[in-house]
Each structure stands twice: as structure tokens, then as C-alpha cells.
């Protein structure tokens, strides 16, 4: 009886150790990817293509609806030709397994034209559904992130706020996106940029007596000036800091890809705004004297002055996040990608840009994700970029 009991104890300890080893093996290879916008989709696609088991990947997002593009920008005229979306969609084999017909449809469209963004949002939505069935998906938000005992402790709150729990992972990728920057001029109603970018929603905010002030001179600002010039408003005032910049196609590379105007918006700026602007539109250099005179006349304001990183919970107790803008490394096996952590790119002529856009996210991911997989835990950050550098991204 005693011997039987001893054997039982040995068997129990052996089984417990085996289970613990298996558990830590799983944790040792586990990835958590936070964010299901285009950048998160690119990372999930590449991890699966590179042979990481779907059961080792946790994908976290409150909605799984293609991030900001899916939520707000479907009707916005795209600023990239179709072939750039096709490059994104055909970069991962698993994308084709998820939405083959939609990818083929896009390939048949005019590759040089920049269509409204729904042409890319729809295939991305179908791909998201396909990926969700291949990985462990959690509908919720990252609420804490702590590195302890060589593992990331990832705190998660479910979208319905009913459940908070922790996951453990070896690798964490933040693809958590950005939101429009705002100014706050007192007593003036601001129309949120995301809503103003949809023409019919913008129209619902306006009356014919409105004098609308638009801040900015990049893609979003010019697009909104175009919309306003086609809507019944009394007057439009554009306060700008920098002159309009157009994308320059140099054949082998495209300069000012982020800052430059493209597609139908660029055409309108060149042919209408710069040559024969609407009579009810004034473009004014943003200076205190100008603002003092013109702001009191404005009844509504729109800030199209760039984007800033979405707020993240403290990481290892700090909010002062820095990342290497060439490797994407933030900390030990912690990485950033997408509009929140863009790649710094040097053009052959020495010009430098932080690259934002689907094609660029994918090219960057193809370079860095295999490197991330080999990361043993060392920081390897040799060049830093901080939140301030994001303010240089006055892109859209
Ligand atoms: C008006 C406009 C037009 C554009 N046009 C084009 C275009 O024509 N072509 C092109 O290639 N690019 C275009 N872009 C640029 C770019 O492709 C988008 O900005 C893109 O959506 C950024 O992708 P992302 O995945 O980095 O971030 P997002 O799309 O913002 O996705 C981030 C995701 O992370 C989630 N998230 C954030 N915080 C947390 C958290 N704590 N926990 C869990 N999840 C979280 C968010 O809910 C979201 O789903 C455009 C951008 C704008 C603004």
C-alpha cells in the first residue's frame, strides 16, 4: 500500500513537471499582437506564413474592424494607387487563403487609380475574419504591460468591460494606431477630423451661415477644403503653416509619400485651389495677428494638423515610451509597428520620411518580423526616437 502511494506521488510529480514544462514551452513561444488595423493584420499574416502556430498567437483588439480605416475612412478618396494595395494583399500567402476572390477583384481594377478606401477595407475585413479563425482572438483592450521573470504579463480588459485577466507571452507587438491631433481654441465648436473626412457627415454639421476655419495644409486639410467648397457654407478660412507639398514620382521611388498630396485631392489643389480658388475661400498663413483677426469670425473649426500615437497603459511603470525607428524594438521582445511606431526611411537623395501606408507597413514588417522572431531578449536599441518625433508626421 505504502509502495503504491509512493509510486502515485512520483507519477503525480512527474505529470505535474511535464504539464508545467509544456505550459512554459507554450508561454516561451507565445506572441501577443495588439491592434487589428492594417499594421496588426500584416504582422499576423507574416507570423502565420513564417510558421508560428496560430494557437501560439493571441490577437487583441476591441473591435477587429480594420482599425481607423474600417471605422471612419471607407468613403475617403484613397491616396495610393491600387497596385500598392495589391502588393500588401499578395505579400502573405494566408491572406490569399482568406479572401481569394476579393484579392483577384482588386487585381482586375485599374492599378494606377487611387479609389475610395472601401476598395481595400472590404478585403481587409474578409482577411480579418479568416485570420480570427486561425489565431486566438480576444476582443478587448490592453490595460497593463509588465516584464517579469523573462515574460511579458499582458493585462486585458474585455470590450464589454465585464472581464479583466492576464496573459503571458514571450513576444509582444504594439500596432495600436494613432488619432488626430487637436488644438483647443476657446468657445469654438470643433468638428472632429475623422467625421469631417466623410463628406455627408461633414454636411450634417454645417449651416449656410457657417464660417469654417480649417487648420493644416496636408492631405486631410486639402480634402476637407474641397468638400467645404462643394457644400453650402458662408465662408472657409484655411490657416496653414507650410505650403502645399505634392508627391513627386521619381520612377524608382516616390518622394513625399507621406506629406505629399496625391490622387484626386492633389489634382483639385493644383487646378482649383492654387489657380482659381472658390470666392468664399481664403488661405492665410497661421500667425498670432491673423488668428486674432480671423478666429472670432469662425463659427466652426476643423483641426487637420496630423496624428499622434494612441495612449497606451504604462509599460513597466513608465509612459515615456521610446522605440528604435529602424528595427521597431521598444524593449526586450517588445516591438512597435504601424502609424504609431512608423519606420524612419532614408531616400537615395538623403531626404528622410516616417513612412505611413499599407504598402510601407508590409515592407517594414517583412524586414523586421523575422528579426523579431530571433530576438533573445536584449534591447538592441541603438537609435532612439521619442514621442516628439511623431509630431513631424504631419501626414494626412
Ligand atoms: C484620412 C486617411 C487616409 C488614408 N489613406 C491611405 C491610403 O489611401 N493608403 C494607405 O496605404 N494608407 C492610408 N492612410 C494611412 C494608414 O494606412 C492608416 O492610418 C492606417 O489605418 C494605420 O494603421 P495602423 O494599423 O497602424 O493603425 P489603426 O488603423 O489606427 O489600428 C490600430 C488598432 O489598434 C487598436 N488599439 C489601440 N489601442 C489599443 C489597446 N490599448 N488595446 C487593444 N487594441 C488597441 C485600435 O482599436 C485599432 O483597431 C490613411 C490615413 C488617413 C487618416
PDB file of N, CA, C and O and ligand atoms in Angstrom, residues 34-41 60-70 73 76-81 84-85 114-115 117 120 140-143 175-179 193-194 197 219-220 223 257 307 310-313 337-341 356-361 396, ligand 1:
ATOM      1  N   UNK A  34      -1.130  43.378 -30.463  1.00  0.00           N
ATOM      2  CA  UNK A  34      -2.189  44.292 -30.018  1.00  0.00           C
ATOM      3  C   UNK A  34      -2.528  45.239 -31.179  1.00  0.00           C
ATOM      4  O   UNK A  34      -1.661  45.980 -31.644  1.00  0.00           O
ATOM      5  N   UNK A  35      -3.785  45.199 -31.606  1.00  0.00           N
ATOM      6  CA  UNK A  35      -4.229  46.086 -32.692  1.00  0.00           C
ATOM      7  C   UNK A  35      -4.547  45.307 -33.945  1.00  0.00           C
ATOM      8  O   UNK A  35      -3.756  44.471 -34.380  1.00  0.00           O
ATOM      9  N   UNK A  36      -5.734  45.575 -34.523  1.00  0.00           N
ATOM     10  CA  UNK A  36      -6.162  44.867 -35.736  1.00  0.00           C
ATOM     11  C   UNK A  36      -6.429  45.829 -36.872  1.00  0.00           C
ATOM     12  O   UNK A  36      -7.327  45.636 -37.687  1.00  0.00           O
ATOM     13  N   UNK A  37      -5.643  46.909 -36.930  1.00  0.00           N
ATOM     14  CA  UNK A  37      -5.640  47.773 -38.116  1.00  0.00           C
ATOM     15  C   UNK A  37      -4.740  47.124 -39.165  1.00  0.00           C
ATOM     16  O   UNK A  37      -4.265  45.992 -38.968  1.00  0.00           O
ATOM     17  N   UNK A  38      -4.464  47.834 -40.264  1.00  0.00           N
ATOM     18  CA  UNK A  38      -3.630  47.245 -41.316  1.00  0.00           C
ATOM     19  C   UNK A  38      -2.275  46.741 -40.805  1.00  0.00           C
ATOM     20  O   UNK A  38      -1.807  45.684 -41.242  1.00  0.00           O
ATOM     21  N   UNK A  39      -1.655  47.447 -39.852  1.00  0.00           N
ATOM     22  CA  UNK A  39      -0.334  47.022 -39.371  1.00  0.00           C
ATOM     23  C   UNK A  39      -0.434  45.712 -38.583  1.00  0.00           C
ATOM     24  O   UNK A  39       0.389  44.800 -38.758  1.00  0.00           O
ATOM     25  N   UNK A  40      -1.456  45.594 -37.721  1.00  0.00           N
ATOM     26  CA  UNK A  40      -1.650  44.350 -36.963  1.00  0.00           C
ATOM     27  C   UNK A  40      -1.957  43.197 -37.903  1.00  0.00           C
ATOM     28  O   UNK A  40      -1.456  42.079 -37.720  1.00  0.00           O
ATOM     29  N   UNK A  41      -2.771  43.456 -38.930  1.00  0.00           N
ATOM     30  CA  UNK A  41      -3.113  42.405 -39.904  1.00  0.00           C
ATOM     31  C   UNK A  41      -1.832  41.918 -40.604  1.00  0.00           C
ATOM     32  O   UNK A  41      -1.620  40.711 -40.778  1.00  0.00           O
ATOM     33  N   UNK A  60      -5.295  40.833 -30.139  1.00  0.00           N
ATOM     34  CA  UNK A  60      -6.134  41.625 -29.237  1.00  0.00           C
ATOM     35  C   UNK A  60      -6.588  42.926 -29.907  1.00  0.00           C
ATOM     36  O   UNK A  60      -5.755  43.673 -30.435  1.00  0.00           O
ATOM     37  N   UNK A  61      -7.875  43.181 -29.893  1.00  0.00           N
ATOM     38  CA  UNK A  61      -8.406  44.445 -30.433  1.00  0.00           C
ATOM     39  C   UNK A  61      -9.831  44.601 -29.896  1.00  0.00           C
ATOM     40  O   UNK A  61     -10.538  43.603 -29.727  1.00  0.00           O
ATOM     41  N   UNK A  62     -10.282  45.843 -29.633  1.00  0.00           N
ATOM     42  CA  UNK A  62     -11.654  45.978 -29.122  1.00  0.00           C
ATOM     43  C   UNK A  62     -12.720  45.682 -30.169  1.00  0.00           C
ATOM     44  O   UNK A  62     -13.858  45.370 -29.818  1.00  0.00           O
ATOM     45  N   UNK A  63     -12.375  45.777 -31.474  1.00  0.00           N
ATOM     46  CA  UNK A  63     -13.421  45.643 -32.496  1.00  0.00           C
ATOM     47  C   UNK A  63     -13.130  44.658 -33.628  1.00  0.00           C
ATOM     48  O   UNK A  63     -14.044  44.123 -34.224  1.00  0.00           O
ATOM     49  N   UNK A  64     -11.881  44.499 -33.998  1.00  0.00           N
ATOM     50  CA  UNK A  64     -11.483  43.714 -35.175  1.00  0.00           C
ATOM     51  C   UNK A  64     -12.224  44.207 -36.424  1.00  0.00           C
ATOM     52  O   UNK A  64     -12.884  43.451 -37.110  1.00  0.00           O
ATOM     53  N   UNK A  65     -12.138  45.513 -36.688  1.00  0.00           N
ATOM     54  CA  UNK A  65     -12.802  46.057 -37.870  1.00  0.00           C
ATOM     55  C   UNK A  65     -11.852  46.960 -38.674  1.00  0.00           C
ATOM     56  O   UNK A  65     -12.198  48.092 -39.032  1.00  0.00           O
ATOM     57  N   UNK A  66     -10.636  46.468 -38.904  1.00  0.00           N
ATOM     58  CA  UNK A  66      -9.650  47.165 -39.762  1.00  0.00           C
ATOM     59  C   UNK A  66      -9.277  48.549 -39.214  1.00  0.00           C
ATOM     60  O   UNK A  66      -9.049  49.501 -39.973  1.00  0.00           O
ATOM     61  N   UNK A  67      -9.233  48.684 -37.913  1.00  0.00           N
ATOM     62  CA  UNK A  67      -8.726  49.907 -37.279  1.00  0.00           C
ATOM     63  C   UNK A  67      -9.456  51.158 -37.734  1.00  0.00           C
ATOM     64  O   UNK A  67     -10.666  51.138 -37.981  1.00  0.00           O
ATOM     65  N   UNK A  68      -8.707  52.241 -37.831  1.00  0.00           N
ATOM     66  CA  UNK A  68      -9.302  53.536 -38.156  1.00  0.00           C
ATOM     67  C   UNK A  68      -9.822  53.585 -39.594  1.00  0.00           C
ATOM     68  O   UNK A  68     -10.815  54.253 -39.874  1.00  0.00           O
ATOM     69  N   UNK A  69      -9.152  52.882 -40.495  1.00  0.00           N
ATOM     70  CA  UNK A  69      -9.623  52.869 -41.889  1.00  0.00           C
ATOM     71  C   UNK A  69     -11.030  52.285 -41.937  1.00  0.00           C
ATOM     72  O   UNK A  69     -11.917  52.828 -42.594  1.00  0.00           O
ATOM     73  N   UNK A  70     -11.232  51.164 -41.233  1.00  0.00           N
ATOM     74  CA  UNK A  70     -12.531  50.492 -41.250  1.00  0.00           C
ATOM     75  C   UNK A  70     -13.596  51.297 -40.523  1.00  0.00           C
ATOM     76  O   UNK A  70     -14.761  51.334 -40.922  1.00  0.00           O
ATOM     77  N   UNK A  73     -12.873  55.716 -42.418  1.00  0.00           N
ATOM     78  CA  UNK A  73     -12.386  56.274 -43.678  1.00  0.00           C
ATOM     79  C   UNK A  73     -12.823  55.564 -44.948  1.00  0.00           C
ATOM     80  O   UNK A  73     -12.239  55.803 -46.006  1.00  0.00           O
ATOM     81  N   UNK A  76     -13.417  57.874 -47.828  1.00  0.00           N
ATOM     82  CA  UNK A  76     -12.357  58.849 -48.130  1.00  0.00           C
ATOM     83  C   UNK A  76     -11.637  58.439 -49.415  1.00  0.00           C
ATOM     84  O   UNK A  76     -11.289  57.269 -49.574  1.00  0.00           O
ATOM     85  N   UNK A  77     -11.414  59.412 -50.326  1.00  0.00           N
ATOM     86  CA  UNK A  77     -10.631  59.048 -51.521  1.00  0.00           C
ATOM     87  C   UNK A  77      -9.235  58.607 -51.107  1.00  0.00           C
ATOM     88  O   UNK A  77      -8.560  59.313 -50.361  1.00  0.00           O
ATOM     89  N   UNK A  78      -8.819  57.449 -51.562  1.00  0.00           N
ATOM     90  CA  UNK A  78      -7.500  56.915 -51.190  1.00  0.00           C
ATOM     91  C   UNK A  78      -6.393  57.805 -51.725  1.00  0.00           C
ATOM     92  O   UNK A  78      -6.585  58.559 -52.689  1.00  0.00           O
ATOM     93  N   UNK A  79      -5.232  57.715 -51.098  1.00  0.00           N
ATOM     94  CA  UNK A  79      -4.116  58.490 -51.617  1.00  0.00           C
ATOM     95  C   UNK A  79      -3.033  57.568 -52.164  1.00  0.00           C
ATOM     96  O   UNK A  79      -1.892  57.967 -52.320  1.00  0.00           O
ATOM     97  N   UNK A  80      -3.417  56.308 -52.441  1.00  0.00           N
ATOM     98  CA  UNK A  80      -2.433  55.375 -53.007  1.00  0.00           C
ATOM     99  C   UNK A  80      -3.075  54.650 -54.189  1.00  0.00           C
ATOM    100  O   UNK A  80      -4.253  54.310 -54.144  1.00  0.00           O
ATOM    101  N   UNK A  81      -2.285  54.411 -55.261  1.00  0.00           N
ATOM    102  CA  UNK A  81      -2.843  53.660 -56.394  1.00  0.00           C
ATOM    103  C   UNK A  81      -3.108  52.209 -55.988  1.00  0.00           C
ATOM    104  O   UNK A  81      -2.475  51.683 -55.070  1.00  0.00           O
ATOM    105  N   UNK A  84      -0.577  49.404 -55.021  1.00  0.00           N
ATOM    106  CA  UNK A  84       0.056  49.376 -53.694  1.00  0.00           C
ATOM    107  C   UNK A  84      -0.735  48.485 -52.731  1.00  0.00           C
ATOM    108  O   UNK A  84      -0.165  47.792 -51.901  1.00  0.00           O
ATOM    109  N   UNK A  85      -2.080  48.517 -52.851  1.00  0.00           N
ATOM    110  CA  UNK A  85      -2.901  47.641 -52.014  1.00  0.00           C
ATOM    111  C   UNK A  85      -2.695  46.176 -52.428  1.00  0.00           C
ATOM    112  O   UNK A  85      -2.672  45.283 -51.581  1.00  0.00           O
ATOM    113  N   UNK A 114      -6.279  55.805 -57.751  1.00  0.00           N
ATOM    114  CA  UNK A 114      -6.494  55.777 -56.289  1.00  0.00           C
ATOM    115  C   UNK A 114      -8.000  55.832 -56.050  1.00  0.00           C
ATOM    116  O   UNK A 114      -8.612  56.883 -56.204  1.00  0.00           O
ATOM    117  N   UNK A 115      -8.606  54.711 -55.701  1.00  0.00           N
ATOM    118  CA  UNK A 115     -10.054  54.627 -55.466  1.00  0.00           C
ATOM    119  C   UNK A 115     -10.365  54.983 -54.012  1.00  0.00           C
ATOM    120  O   UNK A 115      -9.459  55.025 -53.165  1.00  0.00           O
ATOM    121  N   UNK A 117     -11.309  54.428 -50.143  1.00  0.00           N
ATOM    122  CA  UNK A 117     -10.641  53.412 -49.318  1.00  0.00           C
ATOM    123  C   UNK A 117     -11.454  52.139 -49.099  1.00  0.00           C
ATOM    124  O   UNK A 117     -10.903  51.133 -48.668  1.00  0.00           O
ATOM    125  N   UNK A 120     -10.041  48.774 -50.334  1.00  0.00           N
ATOM    126  CA  UNK A 120      -9.072  47.990 -49.567  1.00  0.00           C
ATOM    127  C   UNK A 120      -9.670  47.544 -48.220  1.00  0.00           C
ATOM    128  O   UNK A 120      -9.339  46.477 -47.710  1.00  0.00           O
ATOM    129  N   UNK A 140     -10.902  42.932 -26.811  1.00  0.00           N
ATOM    130  CA  UNK A 140     -10.655  43.702 -25.595  1.00  0.00           C
ATOM    131  C   UNK A 140      -9.510  44.670 -25.787  1.00  0.00           C
ATOM    132  O   UNK A 140      -9.009  44.836 -26.896  1.00  0.00           O
ATOM    133  N   UNK A 141      -9.096  45.290 -24.684  1.00  0.00           N
ATOM    134  CA  UNK A 141      -8.038  46.300 -24.745  1.00  0.00           C
ATOM    135  C   UNK A 141      -6.886  45.930 -23.828  1.00  0.00           C
ATOM    136  O   UNK A 141      -7.106  45.352 -22.753  1.00  0.00           O
ATOM    137  N   UNK A 142      -5.707  46.333 -24.241  1.00  0.00           N
ATOM    138  CA  UNK A 142      -4.521  46.192 -23.394  1.00  0.00           C
ATOM    139  C   UNK A 142      -4.627  47.226 -22.283  1.00  0.00           C
ATOM    140  O   UNK A 142      -4.772  48.424 -22.558  1.00  0.00           O
ATOM    141  N   UNK A 143      -4.564  46.787 -21.027  1.00  0.00           N
ATOM    142  CA  UNK A 143      -4.657  47.760 -19.932  1.00  0.00           C
ATOM    143  C   UNK A 143      -3.406  47.796 -19.054  1.00  0.00           C
ATOM    144  O   UNK A 143      -3.240  48.701 -18.244  1.00  0.00           O
ATOM    145  N   UNK A 175       0.615  47.408 -32.316  1.00  0.00           N
ATOM    146  CA  UNK A 175       0.215  48.007 -33.601  1.00  0.00           C
ATOM    147  C   UNK A 175      -1.044  48.817 -33.289  1.00  0.00           C
ATOM    148  O   UNK A 175      -2.119  48.567 -33.829  1.00  0.00           O
ATOM    149  N   UNK A 176      -0.892  49.759 -32.376  1.00  0.00           N
ATOM    150  CA  UNK A 176      -2.048  50.342 -31.697  1.00  0.00           C
ATOM    151  C   UNK A 176      -2.537  51.667 -32.277  1.00  0.00           C
ATOM    152  O   UNK A 176      -3.463  52.267 -31.719  1.00  0.00           O
ATOM    153  N   UNK A 177      -1.935  52.130 -33.364  1.00  0.00           N
ATOM    154  CA  UNK A 177      -2.516  53.245 -34.111  1.00  0.00           C
ATOM    155  C   UNK A 177      -2.393  54.618 -33.461  1.00  0.00           C
ATOM    156  O   UNK A 177      -1.806  54.793 -32.390  1.00  0.00           O
ATOM    157  N   UNK A 178      -2.956  55.585 -34.162  1.00  0.00           N
ATOM    158  CA  UNK A 178      -2.881  56.996 -33.758  1.00  0.00           C
ATOM    159  C   UNK A 178      -4.238  57.660 -33.951  1.00  0.00           C
ATOM    160  O   UNK A 178      -5.127  57.079 -34.574  1.00  0.00           O
ATOM    161  N   UNK A 179      -4.363  58.861 -33.426  1.00  0.00           N
ATOM    162  CA  UNK A 179      -5.618  59.613 -33.595  1.00  0.00           C
ATOM    163  C   UNK A 179      -5.275  61.057 -33.985  1.00  0.00           C
ATOM    164  O   UNK A 179      -4.149  61.514 -33.725  1.00  0.00           O
ATOM    165  N   UNK A 193     -11.978  65.621 -36.872  1.00  0.00           N
ATOM    166  CA  UNK A 193     -11.403  65.361 -38.195  1.00  0.00           C
ATOM    167  C   UNK A 193     -11.933  64.060 -38.806  1.00  0.00           C
ATOM    168  O   UNK A 193     -12.299  64.020 -39.991  1.00  0.00           O
ATOM    169  N   UNK A 194     -11.974  62.982 -37.993  1.00  0.00           N
ATOM    170  CA  UNK A 194     -12.424  61.694 -38.518  1.00  0.00           C
ATOM    171  C   UNK A 194     -13.813  61.800 -39.155  1.00  0.00           C
ATOM    172  O   UNK A 194     -14.095  61.142 -40.155  1.00  0.00           O
ATOM    173  N   UNK A 197     -13.950  63.967 -42.487  1.00  0.00           N
ATOM    174  CA  UNK A 197     -13.397  63.321 -43.683  1.00  0.00           C
ATOM    175  C   UNK A 197     -14.457  62.559 -44.474  1.00  0.00           C
ATOM    176  O   UNK A 197     -14.186  62.074 -45.570  1.00  0.00           O
ATOM    177  N   UNK A 219      -2.819  66.350 -46.684  1.00  0.00           N
ATOM    178  CA  UNK A 219      -3.881  65.683 -47.440  1.00  0.00           C
ATOM    179  C   UNK A 219      -5.285  65.880 -46.842  1.00  0.00           C
ATOM    180  O   UNK A 219      -6.208  66.293 -47.555  1.00  0.00           O
ATOM    181  N   UNK A 220      -5.429  65.633 -45.528  1.00  0.00           N
ATOM    182  CA  UNK A 220      -6.767  65.720 -44.921  1.00  0.00           C
ATOM    183  C   UNK A 220      -7.311  67.139 -45.015  1.00  0.00           C
ATOM    184  O   UNK A 220      -8.496  67.343 -45.312  1.00  0.00           O
ATOM    185  N   UNK A 223      -8.388  67.961 -48.590  1.00  0.00           N
ATOM    186  CA  UNK A 223      -9.606  67.208 -48.925  1.00  0.00           C
ATOM    187  C   UNK A 223     -10.831  67.880 -48.298  1.00  0.00           C
ATOM    188  O   UNK A 223     -11.885  68.027 -48.939  1.00  0.00           O
ATOM    189  N   UNK A 257       5.997  60.751 -49.980  1.00  0.00           N
ATOM    190  CA  UNK A 257       4.885  59.811 -49.973  1.00  0.00           C
ATOM    191  C   UNK A 257       3.916  60.135 -48.829  1.00  0.00           C
ATOM    192  O   UNK A 257       2.709  60.099 -48.991  1.00  0.00           O
ATOM    193  N   UNK A 307      -1.326  63.531 -36.796  1.00  0.00           N
ATOM    194  CA  UNK A 307      -1.782  62.453 -35.899  1.00  0.00           C
ATOM    195  C   UNK A 307      -0.802  62.239 -34.757  1.00  0.00           C
ATOM    196  O   UNK A 307       0.377  62.517 -34.896  1.00  0.00           O
ATOM    197  N   UNK A 310      -1.903  56.747 -30.163  1.00  0.00           N
ATOM    198  CA  UNK A 310      -2.943  56.446 -29.169  1.00  0.00           C
ATOM    199  C   UNK A 310      -2.294  56.171 -27.820  1.00  0.00           C
ATOM    200  O   UNK A 310      -1.208  55.580 -27.760  1.00  0.00           O
ATOM    201  N   UNK A 311      -2.987  56.585 -26.769  1.00  0.00           N
ATOM    202  CA  UNK A 311      -2.442  56.395 -25.428  1.00  0.00           C
ATOM    203  C   UNK A 311      -2.323  54.900 -25.102  1.00  0.00           C
ATOM    204  O   UNK A 311      -3.210  54.111 -25.442  1.00  0.00           O
ATOM    205  N   UNK A 312      -1.229  54.550 -24.469  1.00  0.00           N
ATOM    206  CA  UNK A 312      -1.028  53.158 -24.052  1.00  0.00           C
ATOM    207  C   UNK A 312      -0.947  53.115 -22.538  1.00  0.00           C
ATOM    208  O   UNK A 312      -0.613  54.128 -21.907  1.00  0.00           O
ATOM    209  N   UNK A 313      -1.216  51.960 -21.921  1.00  0.00           N
ATOM    210  CA  UNK A 313      -1.044  51.889 -20.459  1.00  0.00           C
ATOM    211  C   UNK A 313       0.446  51.989 -20.134  1.00  0.00           C
ATOM    212  O   UNK A 313       1.288  51.766 -21.018  1.00  0.00           O
ATOM    213  N   UNK A 337       4.887  48.876 -34.476  1.00  0.00           N
ATOM    214  CA  UNK A 337       4.754  48.979 -35.938  1.00  0.00           C
ATOM    215  C   UNK A 337       3.499  49.788 -36.266  1.00  0.00           C
ATOM    216  O   UNK A 337       2.641  49.996 -35.396  1.00  0.00           O
ATOM    217  N   UNK A 338       3.393  50.228 -37.526  1.00  0.00           N
ATOM    218  CA  UNK A 338       2.193  50.945 -37.964  1.00  0.00           C
ATOM    219  C   UNK A 338       2.337  52.441 -37.762  1.00  0.00           C
ATOM    220  O   UNK A 338       3.434  52.949 -37.493  1.00  0.00           O
ATOM    221  N   UNK A 339       1.226  53.139 -37.837  1.00  0.00           N
ATOM    222  CA  UNK A 339       1.261  54.603 -37.772  1.00  0.00           C
ATOM    223  C   UNK A 339       1.741  55.086 -36.392  1.00  0.00           C
ATOM    224  O   UNK A 339       2.297  56.171 -36.272  1.00  0.00           O
ATOM    225  N   UNK A 340       1.586  54.256 -35.340  1.00  0.00           N
ATOM    226  CA  UNK A 340       2.031  54.653 -34.005  1.00  0.00           C
ATOM    227  C   UNK A 340       3.549  54.565 -33.853  1.00  0.00           C
ATOM    228  O   UNK A 340       4.140  55.282 -33.046  1.00  0.00           O
ATOM    229  N   UNK A 341       4.165  53.657 -34.606  1.00  0.00           N
ATOM    230  CA  UNK A 341       5.617  53.444 -34.499  1.00  0.00           C
ATOM    231  C   UNK A 341       6.192  53.341 -35.909  1.00  0.00           C
ATOM    232  O   UNK A 341       6.680  52.283 -36.320  1.00  0.00           O
ATOM    233  N   UNK A 356       4.177  55.972 -43.668  1.00  0.00           N
ATOM    234  CA  UNK A 356       2.853  55.520 -43.228  1.00  0.00           C
ATOM    235  C   UNK A 356       2.059  55.104 -44.462  1.00  0.00           C
ATOM    236  O   UNK A 356       2.017  55.843 -45.435  1.00  0.00           O
ATOM    237  N   UNK A 357       1.442  53.945 -44.423  1.00  0.00           N
ATOM    238  CA  UNK A 357       0.652  53.463 -45.554  1.00  0.00           C
ATOM    239  C   UNK A 357       0.795  51.950 -45.627  1.00  0.00           C
ATOM    240  O   UNK A 357       1.803  51.392 -45.177  1.00  0.00           O
ATOM    241  N   UNK A 358      -0.218  51.322 -46.201  1.00  0.00           N
ATOM    242  CA  UNK A 358      -0.259  49.858 -46.159  1.00  0.00           C
ATOM    243  C   UNK A 358       0.972  49.193 -46.753  1.00  0.00           C
ATOM    244  O   UNK A 358       1.565  48.298 -46.167  1.00  0.00           O
ATOM    245  N   UNK A 359       1.342  49.659 -47.954  1.00  0.00           N
ATOM    246  CA  UNK A 359       2.488  49.043 -48.630  1.00  0.00           C
ATOM    247  C   UNK A 359       3.747  49.160 -47.768  1.00  0.00           C
ATOM    248  O   UNK A 359       4.544  48.220 -47.667  1.00  0.00           O
ATOM    249  N   UNK A 360       3.886  50.313 -47.106  1.00  0.00           N
ATOM    250  CA  UNK A 360       5.106  50.543 -46.318  1.00  0.00           C
ATOM    251  C   UNK A 360       5.094  49.730 -45.023  1.00  0.00           C
ATOM    252  O   UNK A 360       6.122  49.241 -44.585  1.00  0.00           O
ATOM    253  N   UNK A 361       3.901  49.598 -44.406  1.00  0.00           N
ATOM    254  CA  UNK A 361       3.815  48.753 -43.208  1.00  0.00           C
ATOM    255  C   UNK A 361       4.265  47.324 -43.555  1.00  0.00           C
ATOM    256  O   UNK A 361       4.979  46.676 -42.794  1.00  0.00           O
ATOM    257  N   UNK A 396      -1.544  63.422 -43.088  1.00  0.00           N
ATOM    258  CA  UNK A 396      -2.737  63.211 -43.908  1.00  0.00           C
ATOM    259  C   UNK A 396      -3.818  64.237 -43.692  1.00  0.00           C
ATOM    260  O   UNK A 396      -3.946  64.763 -42.663  1.00  0.00           O
TER     261      UNK A 396
HETATM  262  C1  LIG B   1      -7.698  60.011 -43.916  1.00  0.00           C
HETATM  263  C2  LIG B   1      -6.675  58.955 -44.127  1.00  0.00           C
HETATM  264  C3  LIG B   1      -6.490  58.399 -45.371  1.00  0.00           C
HETATM  265  C4  LIG B   1      -5.529  57.407 -45.575  1.00  0.00           C
HETATM  266  N1  LIG B   1      -5.386  56.900 -46.808  1.00  0.00           N
HETATM  267  C5  LIG B   1      -4.499  55.910 -47.005  1.00  0.00           C
HETATM  268  C6  LIG B   1      -4.367  55.315 -48.284  1.00  0.00           C
HETATM  269  O1  LIG B   1      -5.014  55.710 -49.234  1.00  0.00           O
HETATM  270  N2  LIG B   1      -3.478  54.321 -48.424  1.00  0.00           N
HETATM  271  C7  LIG B   1      -2.713  53.872 -47.396  1.00  0.00           C
HETATM  272  O2  LIG B   1      -1.941  52.951 -47.570  1.00  0.00           O
HETATM  273  N3  LIG B   1      -2.800  54.441 -46.183  1.00  0.00           N
HETATM  274  C8  LIG B   1      -3.675  55.444 -45.967  1.00  0.00           C
HETATM  275  N4  LIG B   1      -3.769  56.012 -44.741  1.00  0.00           N
HETATM  276  C9  LIG B   1      -2.728  55.742 -43.726  1.00  0.00           C
HETATM  277  C10 LIG B   1      -2.749  54.436 -42.938  1.00  0.00           C
HETATM  278  O3  LIG B   1      -2.889  53.335 -43.755  1.00  0.00           O
HETATM  279  C11 LIG B   1      -3.740  54.401 -41.826  1.00  0.00           C
HETATM  280  O4  LIG B   1      -3.537  55.448 -40.973  1.00  0.00           O
HETATM  281  C12 LIG B   1      -3.773  53.055 -41.079  1.00  0.00           C
HETATM  282  O5  LIG B   1      -5.089  52.854 -40.653  1.00  0.00           O
HETATM  283  C13 LIG B   1      -2.878  52.918 -39.844  1.00  0.00           C
HETATM  284  O6  LIG B   1      -2.892  51.564 -39.473  1.00  0.00           O
HETATM  285  P1  LIG B   1      -2.460  51.023 -38.040  1.00  0.00           P
HETATM  286  O7  LIG B   1      -2.750  49.569 -38.074  1.00  0.00           O
HETATM  287  O8  LIG B   1      -1.100  51.490 -37.726  1.00  0.00           O
HETATM  288  O9  LIG B   1      -3.410  51.779 -37.003  1.00  0.00           O
HETATM  289  P2  LIG B   1      -5.009  51.789 -36.827  1.00  0.00           P
HETATM  290  O10 LIG B   1      -5.710  51.603 -38.119  1.00  0.00           O
HETATM  291  O11 LIG B   1      -5.324  53.006 -36.054  1.00  0.00           O
HETATM  292  O12 LIG B   1      -5.292  50.487 -35.934  1.00  0.00           O
HETATM  293  C14 LIG B   1      -4.915  50.415 -34.579  1.00  0.00           C
HETATM  294  C15 LIG B   1      -5.798  49.390 -33.883  1.00  0.00           C
HETATM  295  O13 LIG B   1      -5.288  49.198 -32.553  1.00  0.00           O
HETATM  296  C16 LIG B   1      -6.372  49.167 -31.652  1.00  0.00           C
HETATM  297  N5  LIG B   1      -5.898  49.570 -30.313  1.00  0.00           N
HETATM  298  C17 LIG B   1      -5.432  50.781 -29.910  1.00  0.00           C
HETATM  299  N6  LIG B   1      -5.122  50.771 -28.597  1.00  0.00           N
HETATM  300  C18 LIG B   1      -5.399  49.515 -28.164  1.00  0.00           C
HETATM  301  C19 LIG B   1      -5.307  48.870 -26.888  1.00  0.00           C
HETATM  302  N7  LIG B   1      -4.866  49.511 -25.797  1.00  0.00           N
HETATM  303  N8  LIG B   1      -5.698  47.585 -26.787  1.00  0.00           N
HETATM  304  C20 LIG B   1      -6.159  46.913 -27.879  1.00  0.00           C
HETATM  305  N9  LIG B   1      -6.251  47.461 -29.113  1.00  0.00           N
HETATM  306  C21 LIG B   1      -5.891  48.748 -29.248  1.00  0.00           C
HETATM  307  C22 LIG B   1      -7.370  50.170 -32.232  1.00  0.00           C
HETATM  308  O14 LIG B   1      -8.680  49.941 -31.724  1.00  0.00           O
HETATM  309  C23 LIG B   1      -7.242  49.863 -33.728  1.00  0.00           C
HETATM  310  O15 LIG B   1      -8.138  48.837 -34.114  1.00  0.00           O
HETATM  311  C24 LIG B   1      -4.720  56.977 -44.499  1.00  0.00           C
HETATM  312  C25 LIG B   1      -4.917  57.542 -43.238  1.00  0.00           C
HETATM  313  C26 LIG B   1      -5.864  58.520 -43.053  1.00  0.00           C
HETATM  314  C27 LIG B   1      -6.027  59.133 -41.705  1.00  0.00           C
END
